[in-house]
Short mmCIF file of C-alpha atoms and ligand atoms in Angstrom, two decimals:
data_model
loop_
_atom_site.label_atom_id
_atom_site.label_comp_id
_atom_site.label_asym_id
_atom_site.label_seq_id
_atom_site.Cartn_x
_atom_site.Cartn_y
_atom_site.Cartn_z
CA UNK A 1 0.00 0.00 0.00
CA UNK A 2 1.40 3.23 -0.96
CA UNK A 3 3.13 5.83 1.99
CA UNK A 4 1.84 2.78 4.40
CA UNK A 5 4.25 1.22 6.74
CA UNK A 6 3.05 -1.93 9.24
CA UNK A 7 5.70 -3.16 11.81
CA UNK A 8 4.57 -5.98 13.44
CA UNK A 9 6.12 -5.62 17.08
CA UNK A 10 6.04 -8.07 19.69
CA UNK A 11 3.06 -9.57 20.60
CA UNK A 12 1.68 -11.51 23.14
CA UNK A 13 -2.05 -13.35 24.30
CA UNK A 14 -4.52 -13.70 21.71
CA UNK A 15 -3.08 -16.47 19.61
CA UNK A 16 -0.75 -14.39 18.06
CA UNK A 17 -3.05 -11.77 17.13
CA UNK A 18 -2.69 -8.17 18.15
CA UNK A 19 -4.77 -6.61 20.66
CA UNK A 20 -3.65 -3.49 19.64
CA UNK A 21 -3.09 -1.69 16.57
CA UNK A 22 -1.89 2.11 16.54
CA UNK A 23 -1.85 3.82 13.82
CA UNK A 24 0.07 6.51 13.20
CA UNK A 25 1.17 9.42 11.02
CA UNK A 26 5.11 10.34 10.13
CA UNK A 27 7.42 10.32 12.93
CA UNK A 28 9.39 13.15 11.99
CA UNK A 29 6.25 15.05 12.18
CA UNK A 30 3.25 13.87 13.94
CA UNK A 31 3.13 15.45 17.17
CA UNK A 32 -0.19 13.55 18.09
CA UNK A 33 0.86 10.37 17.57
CA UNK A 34 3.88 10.42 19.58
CA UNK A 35 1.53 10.90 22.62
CA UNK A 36 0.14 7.26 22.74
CA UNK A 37 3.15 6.07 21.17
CA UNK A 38 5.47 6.97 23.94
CA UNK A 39 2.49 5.83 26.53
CA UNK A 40 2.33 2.63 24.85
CA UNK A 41 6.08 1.83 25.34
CA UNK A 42 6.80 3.43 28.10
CA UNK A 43 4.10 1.32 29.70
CA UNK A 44 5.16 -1.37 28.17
CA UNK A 45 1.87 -2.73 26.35
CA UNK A 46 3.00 -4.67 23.18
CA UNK A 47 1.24 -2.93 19.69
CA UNK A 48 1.32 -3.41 16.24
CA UNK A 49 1.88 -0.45 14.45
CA UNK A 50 1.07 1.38 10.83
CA UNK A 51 3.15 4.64 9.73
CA UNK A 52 0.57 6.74 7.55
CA UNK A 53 2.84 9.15 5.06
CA UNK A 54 1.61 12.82 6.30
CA UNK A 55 1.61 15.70 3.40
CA UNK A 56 1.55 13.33 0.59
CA UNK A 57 -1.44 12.79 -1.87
CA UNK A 58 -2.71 9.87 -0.56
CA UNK A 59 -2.84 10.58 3.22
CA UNK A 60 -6.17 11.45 3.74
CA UNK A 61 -7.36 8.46 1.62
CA UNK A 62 -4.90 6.21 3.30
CA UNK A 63 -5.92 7.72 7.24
CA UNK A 64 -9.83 7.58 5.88
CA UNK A 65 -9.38 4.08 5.20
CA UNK A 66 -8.45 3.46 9.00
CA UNK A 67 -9.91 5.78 10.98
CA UNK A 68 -13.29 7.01 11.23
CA UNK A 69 -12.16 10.84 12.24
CA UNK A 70 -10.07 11.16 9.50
CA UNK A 71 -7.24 12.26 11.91
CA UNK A 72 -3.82 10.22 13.26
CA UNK A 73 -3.84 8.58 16.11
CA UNK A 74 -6.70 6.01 16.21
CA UNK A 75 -6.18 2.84 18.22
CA UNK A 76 -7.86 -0.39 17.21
CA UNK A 77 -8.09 -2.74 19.78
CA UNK A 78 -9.91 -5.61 20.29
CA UNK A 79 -12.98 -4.37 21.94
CA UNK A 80 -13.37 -1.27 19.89
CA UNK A 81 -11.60 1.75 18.08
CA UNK A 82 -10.73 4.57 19.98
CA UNK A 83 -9.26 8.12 17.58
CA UNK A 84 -7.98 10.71 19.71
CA UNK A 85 -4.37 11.05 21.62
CA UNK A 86 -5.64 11.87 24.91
CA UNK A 87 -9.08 9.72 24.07
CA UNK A 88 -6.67 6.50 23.92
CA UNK A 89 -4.40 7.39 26.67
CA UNK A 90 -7.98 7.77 28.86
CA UNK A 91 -8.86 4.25 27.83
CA UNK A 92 -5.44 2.79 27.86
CA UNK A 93 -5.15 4.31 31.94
CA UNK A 94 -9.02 2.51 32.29
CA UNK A 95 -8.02 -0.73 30.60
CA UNK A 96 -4.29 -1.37 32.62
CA UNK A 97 -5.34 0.66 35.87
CA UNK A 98 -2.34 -2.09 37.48
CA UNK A 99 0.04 0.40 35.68
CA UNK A 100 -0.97 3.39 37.10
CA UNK A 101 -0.79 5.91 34.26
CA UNK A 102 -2.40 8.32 36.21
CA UNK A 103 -1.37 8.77 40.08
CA UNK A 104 -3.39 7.32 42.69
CA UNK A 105 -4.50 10.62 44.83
CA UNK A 106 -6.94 12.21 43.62
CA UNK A 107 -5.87 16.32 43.04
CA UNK A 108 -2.78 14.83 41.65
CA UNK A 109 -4.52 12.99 39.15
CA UNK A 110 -7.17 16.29 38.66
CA UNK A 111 -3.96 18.18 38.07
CA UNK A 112 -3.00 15.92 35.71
CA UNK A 113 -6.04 16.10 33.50
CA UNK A 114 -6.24 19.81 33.63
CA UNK A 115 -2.67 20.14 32.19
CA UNK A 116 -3.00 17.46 29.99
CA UNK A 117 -6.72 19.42 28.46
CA UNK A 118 -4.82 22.47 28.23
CA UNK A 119 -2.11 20.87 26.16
CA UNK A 120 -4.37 19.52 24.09
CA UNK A 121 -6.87 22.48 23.17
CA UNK A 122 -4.25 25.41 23.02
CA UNK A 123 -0.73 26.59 22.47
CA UNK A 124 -1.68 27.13 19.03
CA UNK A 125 0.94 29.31 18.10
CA UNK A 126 3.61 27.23 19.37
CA UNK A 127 1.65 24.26 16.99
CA UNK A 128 1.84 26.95 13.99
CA UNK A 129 5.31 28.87 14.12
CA UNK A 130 7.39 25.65 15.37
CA UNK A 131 6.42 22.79 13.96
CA UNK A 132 7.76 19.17 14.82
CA UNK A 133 10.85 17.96 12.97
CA UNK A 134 11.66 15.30 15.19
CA UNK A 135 15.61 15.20 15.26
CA UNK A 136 16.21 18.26 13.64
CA UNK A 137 18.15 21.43 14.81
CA UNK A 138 17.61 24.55 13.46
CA UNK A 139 19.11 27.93 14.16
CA UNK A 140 17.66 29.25 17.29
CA UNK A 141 14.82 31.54 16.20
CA UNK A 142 13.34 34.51 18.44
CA UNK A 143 9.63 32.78 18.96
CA UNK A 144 6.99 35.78 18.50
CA UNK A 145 5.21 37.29 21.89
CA UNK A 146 2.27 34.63 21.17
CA UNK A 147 4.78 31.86 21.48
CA UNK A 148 6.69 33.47 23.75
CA UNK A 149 3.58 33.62 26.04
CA UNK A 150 2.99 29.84 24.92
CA UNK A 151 6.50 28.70 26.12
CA UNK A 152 6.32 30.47 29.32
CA UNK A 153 2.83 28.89 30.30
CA UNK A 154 4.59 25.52 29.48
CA UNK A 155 7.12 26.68 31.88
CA UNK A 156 5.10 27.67 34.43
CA UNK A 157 3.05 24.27 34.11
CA UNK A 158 6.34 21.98 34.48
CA UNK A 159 8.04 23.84 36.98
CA UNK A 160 4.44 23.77 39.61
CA UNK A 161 4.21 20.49 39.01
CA UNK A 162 8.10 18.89 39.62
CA UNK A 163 7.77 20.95 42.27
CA UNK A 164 4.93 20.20 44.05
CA UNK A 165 5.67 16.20 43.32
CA UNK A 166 9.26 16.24 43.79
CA UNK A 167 8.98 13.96 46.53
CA UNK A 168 7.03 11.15 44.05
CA UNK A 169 9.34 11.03 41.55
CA UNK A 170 11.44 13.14 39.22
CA UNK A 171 8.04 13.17 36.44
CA UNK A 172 5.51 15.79 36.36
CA UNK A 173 3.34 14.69 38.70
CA UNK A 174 5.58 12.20 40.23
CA UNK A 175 6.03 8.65 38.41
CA UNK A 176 5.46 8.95 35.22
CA UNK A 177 2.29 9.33 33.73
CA UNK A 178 -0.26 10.62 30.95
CA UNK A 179 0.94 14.09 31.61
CA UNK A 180 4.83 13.54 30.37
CA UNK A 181 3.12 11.23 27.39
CA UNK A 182 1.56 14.51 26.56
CA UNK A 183 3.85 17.20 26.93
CA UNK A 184 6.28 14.94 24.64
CA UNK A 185 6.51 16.67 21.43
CA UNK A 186 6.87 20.33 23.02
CA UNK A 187 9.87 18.75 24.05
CA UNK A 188 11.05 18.19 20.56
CA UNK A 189 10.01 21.39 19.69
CA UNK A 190 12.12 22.92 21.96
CA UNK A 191 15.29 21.51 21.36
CA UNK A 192 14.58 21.77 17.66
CA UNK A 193 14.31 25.56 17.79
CA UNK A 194 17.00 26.14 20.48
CA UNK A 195 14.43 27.74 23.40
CA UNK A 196 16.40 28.16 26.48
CA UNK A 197 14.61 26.95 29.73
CA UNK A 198 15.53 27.87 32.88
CA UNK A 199 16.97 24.98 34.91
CA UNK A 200 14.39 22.93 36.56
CA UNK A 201 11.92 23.45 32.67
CA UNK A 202 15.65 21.90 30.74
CA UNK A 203 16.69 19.19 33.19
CA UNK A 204 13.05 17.83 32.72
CA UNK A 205 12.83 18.23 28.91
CA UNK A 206 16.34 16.53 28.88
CA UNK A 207 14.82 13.67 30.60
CA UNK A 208 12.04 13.26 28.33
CA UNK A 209 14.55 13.71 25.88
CA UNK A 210 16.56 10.77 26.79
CA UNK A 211 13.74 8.42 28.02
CA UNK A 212 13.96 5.19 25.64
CA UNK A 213 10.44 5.29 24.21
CA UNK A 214 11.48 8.94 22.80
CA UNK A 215 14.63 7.30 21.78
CA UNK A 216 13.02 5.03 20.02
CA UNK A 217 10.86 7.22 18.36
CA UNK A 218 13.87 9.01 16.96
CA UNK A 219 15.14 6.34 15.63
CA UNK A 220 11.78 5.93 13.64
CA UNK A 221 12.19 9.22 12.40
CA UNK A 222 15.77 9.80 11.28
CA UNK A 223 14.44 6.26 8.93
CA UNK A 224 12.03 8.31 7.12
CA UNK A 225 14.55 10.94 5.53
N1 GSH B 1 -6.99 16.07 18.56
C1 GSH B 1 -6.51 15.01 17.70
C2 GSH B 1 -5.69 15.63 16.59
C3 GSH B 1 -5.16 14.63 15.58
C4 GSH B 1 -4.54 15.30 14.35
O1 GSH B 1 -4.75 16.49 14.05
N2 GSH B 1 -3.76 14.50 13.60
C5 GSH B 1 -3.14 14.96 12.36
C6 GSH B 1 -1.71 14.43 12.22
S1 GSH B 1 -0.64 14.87 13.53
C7 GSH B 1 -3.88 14.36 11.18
O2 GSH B 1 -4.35 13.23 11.25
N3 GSH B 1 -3.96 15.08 10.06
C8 GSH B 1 -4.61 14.59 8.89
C9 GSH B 1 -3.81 14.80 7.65
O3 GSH B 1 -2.61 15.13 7.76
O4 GSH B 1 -4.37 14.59 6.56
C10 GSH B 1 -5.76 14.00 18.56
O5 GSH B 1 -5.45 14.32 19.71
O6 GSH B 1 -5.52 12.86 18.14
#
């Protein structure tokens, strides 16, 4: 199938089949579907996997084909399809709650949601001047006041929550969870475009950074050119 990729990953249960099937857009440049990418492996819950070409002629025939929103992610599992990142990293927490994808108090995990919603319904300027290249470095650019503002409410998100949860774990709200799944691609965005963060903001992006899911993910990229 043309600008269609399917790795077959590990998989266990189910005779062989897969209970899971993500499908995804380019690596190098689909912000969304790194979310439950990185959730998936990071959490360890085996997947097979389909690469959709983004920006070529065929991709919204070839996504169409496979998802009923038209958009990248969409999850088919066994029991049913689920499109959305942060739709499929709701069900994923629901159907493992053993791995605790979400923390176990309560405000934490309220906290958690509300940073997660406002990652997913704004920063739209950071999503329109500085794209994701996964992997690539390009000369540090002075980001407009809109992304400006953008980056410093990112800042200002991280840094409350390492702080207050410090004593968890070294992950925004404590172990790891939905939230870092999440903030993921900003992370690449910001080493792409050379944005200095003050100290806490960088030691946490570099830790996302070097996390073997998003390892993994580059590797995935730098094979698509
Ligand atoms: N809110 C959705 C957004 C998904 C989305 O916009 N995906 C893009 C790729 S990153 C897409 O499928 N675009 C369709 C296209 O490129 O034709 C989510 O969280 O999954």
């Amino acid at each position: 199938m043309l600008g269609v990729t399917l790795i077959a990953l590990a998989l266990t249960g189910n005779g062989g089949r897969a209970v899971f099937h993500l499908i995804i857009g380019t690596k190098r440049y689909s912000t969304w579907s790194l979310r439950p990418w990185f959730l998936m492996k990071a959490f360890d819950i085996p997947f097979e996997e389909t690469i959709i070409k983004l920006r070529q002629d065929e991709t919204v025939r070839e996504i169409r084909k496979l998802s009923p929103s038209g958009l990248v992610p969409v999850l088919r599992a066994d029991e049913m399809t689920v499109t959305d990142s942060l739709a499929i990293a709701e069900y994923l927490a629901d159907r493992f709650p053993e791995k605790q994808m979400w923390p176990e108090d309560r405000l934490a995990r309220a906290h958690g949601r509300m940073i997660c919603a406002e990652m997913h319904s704004g920063f739209q300027a950071l999503r329109q001047e500085m794209p994701m290249d996964f992997g690539s470095n390009f000369d540090p650019v002075k980001p407009s006041p809109q992304v400006q503002s953008n980056i410093d409410r990112i800042v200002a998100i991280w840094s409350d929550a390492l702080s207050m949860y410090r004593a968890e774990g070294p992950w925004l709200l404590g172990q790891l969870s939905i939230a870092d799944a999440m903030y993921a691609p900003v992370v690449s965005r910001f080493r792409s475009y050379g944005i200095r963060l003050p100290a806490p903001a960088q030691n946490y992006a570099e830790q996302v950074w070097h996390h073997p899911a998003m390892k993994e993910w580059g590797q995935g990229a730098a094979l698509e050119g």
